[in-house]
Amino acid sequence: MPSTAARYPTALPGATPLLRWSRRVADTQPIGRRTTVIGLDLGGSSIKAGLFANENSAPVRNLVMPTPAHEGRESLLGALIAAVGALCPDGLSDVGAIGIGTPGLIDDSGVIHGPAVNLSAWQGTSLSGEVTERLGVPCVAGNDGSFAALAEARARDVDNLLFVSWGTGIGGGIVCGGRLVTGHLGMAGEIGHVCVDPAGPVCGCGQRGCLERFAGAPELVGAYHARGGAGDVSSFPGLALRYRVGDPVAKAVMEAAAVMIARVVGAAMSLLAPGTVVIGGGVAEAIPELPGMVARALTRCSFPYLFEQCRVEPSRLGNHAGMTGAAETARDLSGRRA
Ligand SMILES: [Zn+2]
């Protein structure tokens, strides 16, 4: 059997390095006459899917369905195809392209590398290539944090933006000069795996002391109990509730986490000069004060003039950011293809 690279060897002329077509089917489709695109956000617990008709706008139809995270690659692929089918019950004749955002490392051929919570069965293979082959519609895949960054940048019409996805894990994405920065093997923007304490706990990535091991949602729950929190808190929503009712331990945990996030964001600001920093993800959605807390902490750990010239904001797209960015990327490539 030929390798994935041999089956999907070529890049669309003019495409960004991250995003290449699986041309095997794309070459046979009249893509330019199709007017809609689909964005899929493949998360550890749910698949968010949206059908988009116009640029920079909300989906005309969207849905959320569970991710069969532990049932193997065929089940996962089947769920993605089912999501597309539910969005387009009358068929895909009007769909120009599909974008898929996922956690983990996805290179410029759409091939998945390294450990990913719900994609371990896909390592070394092309998710986008498989979907293209099954559905007959060109598909691109990329990191979910990167796609969310692109969507947040376009929602603001800005060219330089750093996105932090603060949830169970901590991810992110970088837009510089109006372009998504994905780096070698698609690994850029992994802000959760910046080491903040070389003697800290071992992370799933193999490094010690990653930011994620201190400020990810499960770690925040652990910190609440380690600080003697008295509330019945077994998960992050419980901690967020304690925060909202004024539990001082919950507040201290979140303040400390905001400082930790700010230290890494401050370093990233010096390297990237983003102009806009967006603090999104499930943790930030649950506690709307967090972007402001991060901004206050940044006054003590960032290049002062850069900070003065930078806006720190909550997400505008919320949990639609990933699928919106995936759809925007699909539309970009569909347009170039036309
Ligand atoms: Zn790590």
mmCIF file of C-alpha atoms and ligand atoms in Angstrom:
data_model
loop_
_atom_site.group_PDB
_atom_site.id
_atom_site.type_symbol
_atom_site.label_atom_id
_atom_site.label_comp_id
_atom_site.label_asym_id
_atom_site.label_seq_id
_atom_site.Cartn_x
_atom_site.Cartn_y
_atom_site.Cartn_z
ATOM 1 C CA MET A 1 0.000 0.000 0.000
ATOM 2 C CA PRO A 2 1.461 3.375 -0.902
ATOM 3 C CA SER A 3 2.334 5.744 1.883
ATOM 4 C CA THR A 4 -0.036 8.554 2.765
ATOM 5 C CA ALA A 5 2.494 11.020 1.422
ATOM 6 C CA ALA A 6 2.518 9.209 -1.912
ATOM 7 C CA ARG A 7 -1.261 9.111 -2.086
ATOM 8 C CA TYR A 8 -1.638 12.815 -1.301
ATOM 9 C CA PRO A 9 1.617 14.244 -2.517
ATOM 10 C CA THR A 10 0.953 17.696 -3.846
ATOM 11 C CA ALA A 11 0.213 21.136 -2.497
ATOM 12 C CA LEU A 12 -2.322 23.536 -3.868
ATOM 13 C CA PRO A 13 -0.433 26.359 -5.601
ATOM 14 C CA GLY A 14 -0.460 29.386 -3.360
ATOM 15 C CA ALA A 15 -1.663 27.499 -0.298
ATOM 16 C CA THR A 16 -0.166 28.284 3.076
ATOM 17 C CA PRO A 17 2.450 25.726 4.072
ATOM 18 C CA LEU A 18 0.115 24.210 6.677
ATOM 19 C CA LEU A 19 -2.761 23.448 4.460
ATOM 20 C CA ARG A 20 -2.493 21.284 1.436
ATOM 21 C CA TRP A 21 -5.193 19.697 -0.578
ATOM 22 C CA SER A 22 -5.797 16.077 -0.900
ATOM 23 C CA ARG A 23 -5.984 16.476 -4.665
ATOM 24 C CA ARG A 24 -7.018 12.993 -5.563
ATOM 25 C CA VAL A 25 -10.691 13.935 -5.387
ATOM 26 C CA ALA A 26 -10.351 17.698 -5.532
ATOM 27 C CA ASP A 27 -9.048 17.513 -9.082
ATOM 28 C CA THR A 28 -12.313 15.995 -10.243
ATOM 29 C CA GLN A 29 -14.774 18.362 -8.570
ATOM 30 C CA PRO A 30 -16.197 21.665 -9.891
ATOM 31 C CA ILE A 31 -15.343 23.310 -6.585
ATOM 32 C CA GLY A 32 -15.531 26.891 -7.780
ATOM 33 C CA ARG A 33 -19.295 26.774 -8.250
ATOM 34 C CA ARG A 34 -19.958 25.535 -4.736
ATOM 35 C CA THR A 35 -20.910 28.166 -2.221
ATOM 36 C CA THR A 36 -20.847 26.647 1.254
ATOM 37 C CA VAL A 37 -18.088 25.232 3.435
ATOM 38 C CA ILE A 38 -18.133 23.053 6.534
ATOM 39 C CA GLY A 39 -16.077 23.508 9.685
ATOM 40 C CA LEU A 40 -15.558 20.633 12.118
ATOM 41 C CA ASP A 41 -13.990 20.970 15.561
ATOM 42 C CA LEU A 42 -12.991 17.521 16.759
ATOM 43 C CA GLY A 43 -12.618 17.785 20.521
ATOM 44 C CA GLY A 44 -11.892 15.190 23.168
ATOM 45 C CA SER A 45 -15.518 14.990 24.270
ATOM 46 C CA SER A 46 -17.549 16.528 21.455
ATOM 47 C CA ILE A 47 -17.550 17.240 17.747
ATOM 48 C CA LYS A 48 -18.799 20.704 16.851
ATOM 49 C CA ALA A 49 -19.866 21.092 13.250
ATOM 50 C CA GLY A 50 -21.094 24.086 11.288
ATOM 51 C CA LEU A 51 -22.265 24.824 7.755
ATOM 52 C CA PHE A 52 -21.149 28.280 6.637
ATOM 53 C CA ALA A 53 -22.558 30.204 3.690
ATOM 54 C CA ASN A 54 -20.773 33.535 3.967
ATOM 55 C CA GLU A 55 -17.329 34.751 4.983
ATOM 56 C CA ASN A 56 -16.759 35.904 8.561
ATOM 57 C CA SER A 57 -20.256 35.058 9.681
ATOM 58 C CA ALA A 58 -22.082 32.668 11.959
ATOM 59 C CA PRO A 59 -22.945 29.196 10.694
ATOM 60 C CA VAL A 60 -26.288 28.796 8.980
ATOM 61 C CA ARG A 61 -26.594 25.426 10.672
ATOM 62 C CA ASN A 62 -24.581 23.799 13.432
ATOM 63 C CA LEU A 63 -24.629 20.840 15.760
ATOM 64 C CA VAL A 64 -22.729 19.183 18.576
ATOM 65 C CA MET A 65 -22.334 15.435 18.932
ATOM 66 C CA PRO A 66 -20.245 13.197 21.213
ATOM 67 C CA THR A 67 -16.750 12.177 20.146
ATOM 68 C CA PRO A 68 -16.300 8.385 20.174
ATOM 69 C CA ALA A 69 -12.857 9.031 21.590
ATOM 70 C CA HIS A 70 -12.032 5.484 22.635
ATOM 71 C CA GLU A 71 -13.684 3.455 19.897
ATOM 72 C CA GLY A 72 -10.957 3.523 17.263
ATOM 73 C CA ARG A 73 -10.381 5.335 14.020
ATOM 74 C CA GLU A 74 -13.306 3.928 12.053
ATOM 75 C CA SER A 75 -15.770 5.095 14.705
ATOM 76 C CA LEU A 76 -14.168 8.516 14.774
ATOM 77 C CA LEU A 77 -14.238 8.785 11.005
ATOM 78 C CA GLY A 78 -17.832 7.575 10.999
ATOM 79 C CA ALA A 79 -18.789 10.245 13.515
ATOM 80 C CA LEU A 80 -17.229 12.986 11.392
ATOM 81 C CA ILE A 81 -19.064 11.748 8.325
ATOM 82 C CA ALA A 82 -22.304 11.513 10.294
ATOM 83 C CA ALA A 83 -21.866 15.115 11.437
ATOM 84 C CA VAL A 84 -21.414 16.248 7.839
ATOM 85 C CA GLY A 85 -24.448 14.228 6.790
ATOM 86 C CA ALA A 86 -26.571 15.784 9.526
ATOM 87 C CA LEU A 87 -25.563 19.265 8.405
ATOM 88 C CA CYS A 88 -26.309 18.487 4.770
ATOM 89 C CA PRO A 89 -29.204 16.021 4.613
ATOM 90 C CA ASP A 90 -29.723 16.797 0.922
ATOM 91 C CA GLY A 91 -26.146 15.934 -0.051
ATOM 92 C CA LEU A 92 -22.852 17.732 -0.514
ATOM 93 C CA SER A 93 -23.311 19.138 -4.005
ATOM 94 C CA ASP A 94 -23.114 22.706 -2.681
ATOM 95 C CA VAL A 95 -20.170 22.130 -0.311
ATOM 96 C CA GLY A 96 -16.870 23.445 -1.644
ATOM 97 C CA ALA A 97 -14.563 22.214 1.097
ATOM 98 C CA ILE A 98 -14.396 20.893 4.648
ATOM 99 C CA GLY A 99 -12.009 22.032 7.377
ATOM 100 C CA ILE A 100 -11.249 19.916 10.451
ATOM 101 C CA GLY A 101 -9.619 21.305 13.567
ATOM 102 C CA THR A 102 -8.253 18.821 16.085
ATOM 103 C CA PRO A 103 -6.013 18.854 19.139
ATOM 104 C CA GLY A 104 -2.467 17.698 18.642
ATOM 105 C CA LEU A 105 0.203 18.092 16.040
ATOM 106 C CA ILE A 106 -0.776 18.094 12.385
ATOM 107 C CA ASP A 107 1.821 18.789 9.746
ATOM 108 C CA ASP A 108 1.482 20.601 6.444
ATOM 109 C CA SER A 109 0.183 17.471 4.740
ATOM 110 C CA GLY A 110 -2.566 16.955 7.294
ATOM 111 C CA VAL A 111 -0.683 14.027 8.846
ATOM 112 C CA ILE A 112 -1.064 13.626 12.601
ATOM 113 C CA HIS A 113 2.067 13.354 14.747
ATOM 114 C CA GLY A 114 2.703 12.597 18.390
ATOM 115 C CA PRO A 115 0.236 11.896 21.174
ATOM 116 C CA ALA A 116 -3.233 13.382 20.922
ATOM 117 C CA VAL A 117 -5.962 12.624 23.379
ATOM 118 C CA ASN A 118 -8.524 11.399 20.884
ATOM 119 C CA LEU A 119 -6.425 10.760 17.800
ATOM 120 C CA SER A 120 -3.811 8.249 18.857
ATOM 121 C CA ALA A 121 -5.126 5.758 16.309
ATOM 122 C CA TRP A 122 -4.449 8.317 13.567
ATOM 123 C CA GLN A 123 -0.755 8.861 14.161
ATOM 124 C CA GLY A 124 1.124 8.933 10.891
ATOM 125 C CA THR A 125 -1.991 9.033 8.742
ATOM 126 C CA SER A 126 -3.917 11.828 7.094
ATOM 127 C CA LEU A 127 -7.303 12.547 8.633
ATOM 128 C CA SER A 128 -8.076 15.053 5.897
ATOM 129 C CA GLY A 129 -7.105 12.555 3.212
ATOM 130 C CA GLU A 130 -9.424 9.923 4.634
ATOM 131 C CA VAL A 131 -12.369 12.320 4.829
ATOM 132 C CA THR A 132 -11.709 13.541 1.295
ATOM 133 C CA GLU A 133 -11.691 9.997 0.043
ATOM 134 C CA ARG A 134 -14.909 9.051 1.818
ATOM 135 C CA LEU A 135 -16.932 12.159 0.981
ATOM 136 C CA GLY A 136 -15.535 13.309 -2.339
ATOM 137 C CA VAL A 137 -15.100 16.854 -1.041
ATOM 138 C CA PRO A 138 -11.673 18.477 -0.515
ATOM 139 C CA CYS A 139 -10.734 18.584 3.137
ATOM 140 C CA VAL A 140 -8.042 20.341 5.138
ATOM 141 C CA ALA A 141 -7.034 19.591 8.717
ATOM 142 C CA GLY A 142 -5.075 21.587 11.247
ATOM 143 C CA ASN A 143 -4.626 22.274 14.917
ATOM 144 C CA ASP A 144 -7.783 23.469 16.636
ATOM 145 C CA GLY A 145 -6.029 26.265 18.517
ATOM 146 C CA SER A 146 -4.520 27.573 15.305
ATOM 147 C CA PHE A 147 -7.879 27.572 13.549
ATOM 148 C CA ALA A 148 -9.474 29.343 16.510
ATOM 149 C CA ALA A 149 -6.734 31.986 16.385
ATOM 150 C CA LEU A 150 -7.438 32.603 12.713
ATOM 151 C CA ALA A 151 -11.164 32.959 13.357
ATOM 152 C CA GLU A 152 -10.647 35.343 16.285
ATOM 153 C CA ALA A 153 -8.260 37.472 14.205
ATOM 154 C CA ARG A 154 -10.713 37.718 11.332
ATOM 155 C CA ALA A 155 -13.592 38.461 13.698
ATOM 156 C CA ARG A 156 -11.621 41.565 14.779
ATOM 157 C CA ASP A 157 -10.033 42.323 11.409
ATOM 158 C CA VAL A 158 -6.564 42.291 12.978
ATOM 159 C CA ASP A 159 -3.352 40.828 11.550
ATOM 160 C CA ASN A 160 -1.401 40.010 14.720
ATOM 161 C CA LEU A 161 -3.064 37.957 17.418
ATOM 162 C CA LEU A 162 -2.174 35.396 20.054
ATOM 163 C CA PHE A 163 -4.971 33.040 21.070
ATOM 164 C CA VAL A 164 -4.910 31.080 24.323
ATOM 165 C CA SER A 165 -7.363 28.209 24.649
ATOM 166 C CA TRP A 166 -7.616 27.685 28.401
ATOM 167 C CA GLY A 167 -9.561 24.549 29.180
ATOM 168 C CA THR A 168 -8.874 20.988 30.302
ATOM 169 C CA GLY A 169 -5.667 21.397 28.360
ATOM 170 C CA ILE A 170 -4.087 24.660 27.319
ATOM 171 C CA GLY A 171 -3.518 25.295 23.643
ATOM 172 C CA GLY A 172 -3.217 28.264 21.414
ATOM 173 C CA GLY A 173 -2.579 29.733 18.040
ATOM 174 C CA ILE A 174 -0.628 32.533 16.426
ATOM 175 C CA VAL A 175 -1.564 34.897 13.628
ATOM 176 C CA CYS A 176 1.268 37.146 12.430
ATOM 177 C CA GLY A 177 1.004 39.517 9.502
ATOM 178 C CA GLY A 178 -2.435 38.149 8.709
ATOM 179 C CA ARG A 179 -1.162 34.600 8.319
ATOM 180 C CA LEU A 180 -1.506 31.613 10.545
ATOM 181 C CA VAL A 181 1.880 30.610 11.971
ATOM 182 C CA THR A 182 2.036 26.856 12.355
ATOM 183 C CA GLY A 183 5.754 26.142 12.478
ATOM 184 C CA HIS A 184 7.628 22.894 12.002
ATOM 185 C CA LEU A 185 5.234 19.914 11.988
ATOM 186 C CA GLY A 186 2.401 22.282 12.860
ATOM 187 C CA MET A 187 3.740 22.598 16.400
ATOM 188 C CA ALA A 188 3.682 26.376 16.843
ATOM 189 C CA GLY A 189 1.339 27.827 19.435
ATOM 190 C CA GLU A 190 1.564 25.008 21.997
ATOM 191 C CA ILE A 191 1.556 27.517 24.811
ATOM 192 C CA GLY A 192 0.372 24.946 27.359
ATOM 193 C CA HIS A 193 3.649 23.094 26.958
ATOM 194 C CA VAL A 194 5.899 25.990 27.844
ATOM 195 C CA CYS A 195 7.926 24.891 30.872
ATOM 196 C CA VAL A 196 7.258 27.089 33.884
ATOM 197 C CA ASP A 197 8.991 24.862 36.465
ATOM 198 C CA PRO A 198 11.639 22.311 35.416
ATOM 199 C CA ALA A 199 11.083 20.505 38.730
ATOM 200 C CA GLY A 200 7.319 20.409 38.277
ATOM 201 C CA PRO A 201 5.084 17.421 37.569
ATOM 202 C CA VAL A 202 5.565 15.354 34.429
ATOM 203 C CA CYS A 203 3.274 16.334 31.573
ATOM 204 C CA GLY A 204 1.703 14.074 28.972
ATOM 205 C CA CYS A 205 4.107 15.551 26.425
ATOM 206 C CA GLY A 206 7.062 14.129 28.374
ATOM 207 C CA GLN A 207 8.377 17.406 29.743
ATOM 208 C CA ARG A 208 8.267 18.458 33.383
ATOM 209 C CA GLY A 209 6.509 21.540 34.646
ATOM 210 C CA CYS A 210 4.416 22.528 31.634
ATOM 211 C CA LEU A 211 2.010 25.429 32.100
ATOM 212 C CA GLU A 212 -0.837 22.994 31.481
ATOM 213 C CA ARG A 213 0.166 20.957 34.537
ATOM 214 C CA PHE A 214 -0.398 24.006 36.722
ATOM 215 C CA ALA A 215 -3.306 25.803 35.097
ATOM 216 C CA GLY A 216 -5.306 23.170 33.206
ATOM 217 C CA ALA A 217 -8.828 22.660 34.562
ATOM 218 C CA PRO A 218 -8.089 19.382 36.416
ATOM 219 C CA GLU A 219 -4.993 20.914 38.005
ATOM 220 C CA LEU A 220 -7.040 23.885 39.204
ATOM 221 C CA VAL A 221 -9.429 21.520 40.965
ATOM 222 C CA GLY A 222 -6.427 19.803 42.557
ATOM 223 C CA ALA A 223 -5.006 23.159 43.628
ATOM 224 C CA TYR A 224 -8.317 24.076 45.266
ATOM 225 C CA HIS A 225 -8.156 21.010 47.477
ATOM 226 C CA ALA A 226 -4.417 21.387 48.104
ATOM 227 C CA ARG A 227 -5.093 24.884 49.447
ATOM 228 C CA GLY A 228 -7.726 23.514 51.830
ATOM 229 C CA GLY A 229 -10.833 24.470 49.885
ATOM 230 C CA ALA A 230 -13.942 23.368 51.765
ATOM 231 C CA GLY A 231 -16.388 23.185 48.868
ATOM 232 C CA ASP A 232 -17.636 19.975 47.281
ATOM 233 C CA VAL A 233 -15.573 20.439 44.133
ATOM 234 C CA SER A 234 -14.918 17.445 41.905
ATOM 235 C CA SER A 235 -14.617 19.146 38.532
ATOM 236 C CA PHE A 236 -13.938 22.553 37.073
ATOM 237 C CA PRO A 237 -17.588 23.674 36.813
ATOM 238 C CA GLY A 238 -17.794 23.115 40.563
ATOM 239 C CA LEU A 239 -14.713 25.252 41.098
ATOM 240 C CA ALA A 240 -16.124 27.980 38.855
ATOM 241 C CA LEU A 241 -19.299 27.949 40.933
ATOM 242 C CA ARG A 242 -17.274 28.344 44.129
ATOM 243 C CA TYR A 243 -15.461 31.255 42.505
ATOM 244 C CA ARG A 244 -18.731 32.941 41.608
ATOM 245 C CA VAL A 245 -20.117 32.652 45.137
ATOM 246 C CA GLY A 246 -16.977 34.245 46.553
ATOM 247 C CA ASP A 247 -15.082 31.272 47.975
ATOM 248 C CA PRO A 248 -11.702 32.855 48.880
ATOM 249 C CA VAL A 249 -9.783 29.662 48.141
ATOM 250 C CA ALA A 250 -11.335 29.415 44.682
ATOM 251 C CA LYS A 251 -10.451 33.054 44.076
ATOM 252 C CA ALA A 252 -6.858 32.494 45.200
ATOM 253 C CA VAL A 253 -6.525 29.469 42.912
ATOM 254 C CA MET A 254 -7.768 31.412 39.905
ATOM 255 C CA GLU A 255 -5.631 34.462 40.690
ATOM 256 C CA ALA A 256 -2.537 32.263 40.888
ATOM 257 C CA ALA A 257 -3.474 30.554 37.633
ATOM 258 C CA ALA A 258 -3.979 33.899 35.902
ATOM 259 C CA VAL A 259 -0.492 34.950 37.005
ATOM 260 C CA MET A 260 0.938 31.718 35.623
ATOM 261 C CA ILE A 261 -0.830 32.225 32.294
ATOM 262 C CA ALA A 262 0.331 35.846 32.196
ATOM 263 C CA ARG A 263 3.989 34.922 32.631
ATOM 264 C CA VAL A 264 3.887 32.727 29.554
ATOM 265 C CA VAL A 265 1.748 35.164 27.572
ATOM 266 C CA GLY A 266 4.141 37.972 28.524
ATOM 267 C CA ALA A 267 7.069 36.000 27.137
ATOM 268 C CA ALA A 268 5.113 35.243 23.977
ATOM 269 C CA MET A 269 4.268 38.938 23.615
ATOM 270 C CA SER A 270 7.955 39.832 23.623
ATOM 271 C CA LEU A 271 8.603 37.280 20.892
ATOM 272 C CA LEU A 272 5.548 37.909 18.709
ATOM 273 C CA ALA A 273 4.224 41.423 19.461
ATOM 274 C CA PRO A 274 0.680 40.208 18.893
ATOM 275 C CA GLY A 275 -1.295 43.442 19.320
ATOM 276 C CA THR A 276 -4.273 41.396 20.496
ATOM 277 C CA VAL A 277 -4.257 38.557 23.009
ATOM 278 C CA VAL A 278 -7.445 36.510 23.273
ATOM 279 C CA ILE A 279 -8.036 34.408 26.369
ATOM 280 C CA GLY A 280 -10.597 31.780 25.376
ATOM 281 C CA GLY A 281 -11.439 28.159 26.161
ATOM 282 C CA GLY A 282 -13.787 26.545 28.636
ATOM 283 C CA VAL A 283 -12.083 27.841 31.783
ATOM 284 C CA ALA A 284 -12.143 31.425 30.522
ATOM 285 C CA GLU A 285 -15.747 31.051 29.370
ATOM 286 C CA ALA A 286 -16.784 29.888 32.839
ATOM 287 C CA ILE A 287 -15.086 32.784 34.657
ATOM 288 C CA PRO A 288 -15.451 35.935 32.535
ATOM 289 C CA GLU A 289 -13.133 37.907 34.832
ATOM 290 C CA LEU A 290 -10.127 35.823 33.787
ATOM 291 C CA PRO A 291 -8.976 37.876 30.767
ATOM 292 C CA GLY A 292 -8.939 40.954 33.002
ATOM 293 C CA MET A 293 -7.044 39.064 35.692
ATOM 294 C CA VAL A 294 -4.466 37.973 33.119
ATOM 295 C CA ALA A 295 -4.189 41.556 31.862
ATOM 296 C CA ARG A 296 -3.563 42.862 35.379
ATOM 297 C CA ALA A 297 -0.907 40.226 35.934
ATOM 298 C CA LEU A 298 0.709 41.172 32.620
ATOM 299 C CA THR A 299 1.458 44.633 33.993
ATOM 300 C CA ARG A 300 4.125 42.918 36.095
ATOM 301 C CA CYS A 301 5.504 40.446 33.574
ATOM 302 C CA SER A 302 5.538 41.947 30.100
ATOM 303 C CA PHE A 303 7.457 44.513 28.081
ATOM 304 C CA PRO A 304 5.629 47.668 29.244
ATOM 305 C CA TYR A 305 5.284 49.414 25.893
ATOM 306 C CA LEU A 306 4.196 46.219 24.168
ATOM 307 C CA PHE A 307 1.577 45.718 26.855
ATOM 308 C CA GLU A 308 0.311 49.296 26.507
ATOM 309 C CA GLN A 309 -0.140 48.717 22.795
ATOM 310 C CA CYS A 310 -1.805 45.326 23.189
ATOM 311 C CA ARG A 311 -5.425 44.459 23.921
ATOM 312 C CA VAL A 312 -6.196 41.471 26.122
ATOM 313 C CA GLU A 313 -9.724 40.290 25.430
ATOM 314 C CA PRO A 314 -12.131 37.393 25.893
ATOM 315 C CA SER A 315 -13.065 35.257 22.930
ATOM 316 C CA ARG A 316 -15.692 36.703 20.612
ATOM 317 C CA LEU A 317 -16.591 33.371 19.058
ATOM 318 C CA GLY A 318 -16.611 31.168 22.142
ATOM 319 C CA ASN A 319 -16.875 27.483 21.402
ATOM 320 C CA HIS A 320 -17.569 28.251 17.735
ATOM 321 C CA ALA A 321 -14.024 29.572 17.213
ATOM 322 C CA GLY A 322 -12.434 26.268 16.204
ATOM 323 C CA MET A 323 -15.055 25.239 13.673
ATOM 324 C CA THR A 324 -15.290 28.785 12.316
ATOM 325 C CA GLY A 325 -11.541 28.907 11.712
ATOM 326 C CA ALA A 326 -11.654 25.471 10.112
ATOM 327 C CA ALA A 327 -14.413 26.662 7.791
ATOM 328 C CA GLU A 328 -12.565 29.908 7.004
ATOM 329 C CA THR A 329 -9.479 27.925 6.063
ATOM 330 C CA ALA A 330 -11.532 25.601 3.899
ATOM 331 C CA ARG A 331 -13.066 28.651 2.207
ATOM 332 C CA ASP A 332 -9.639 30.199 1.586
ATOM 333 C CA LEU A 333 -8.423 27.117 -0.185
ATOM 334 C CA SER A 334 -11.688 26.582 -2.006
ATOM 335 C CA GLY A 335 -11.420 30.143 -3.314
ATOM 336 C CA ARG A 336 -7.879 29.579 -4.513
ATOM 337 C CA ARG A 337 -8.999 26.391 -6.135
ATOM 338 C CA ALA A 338 -11.821 28.079 -8.053
HETATM 339 ZN ZN ZN B 1 3.625 19.368 28.230
#
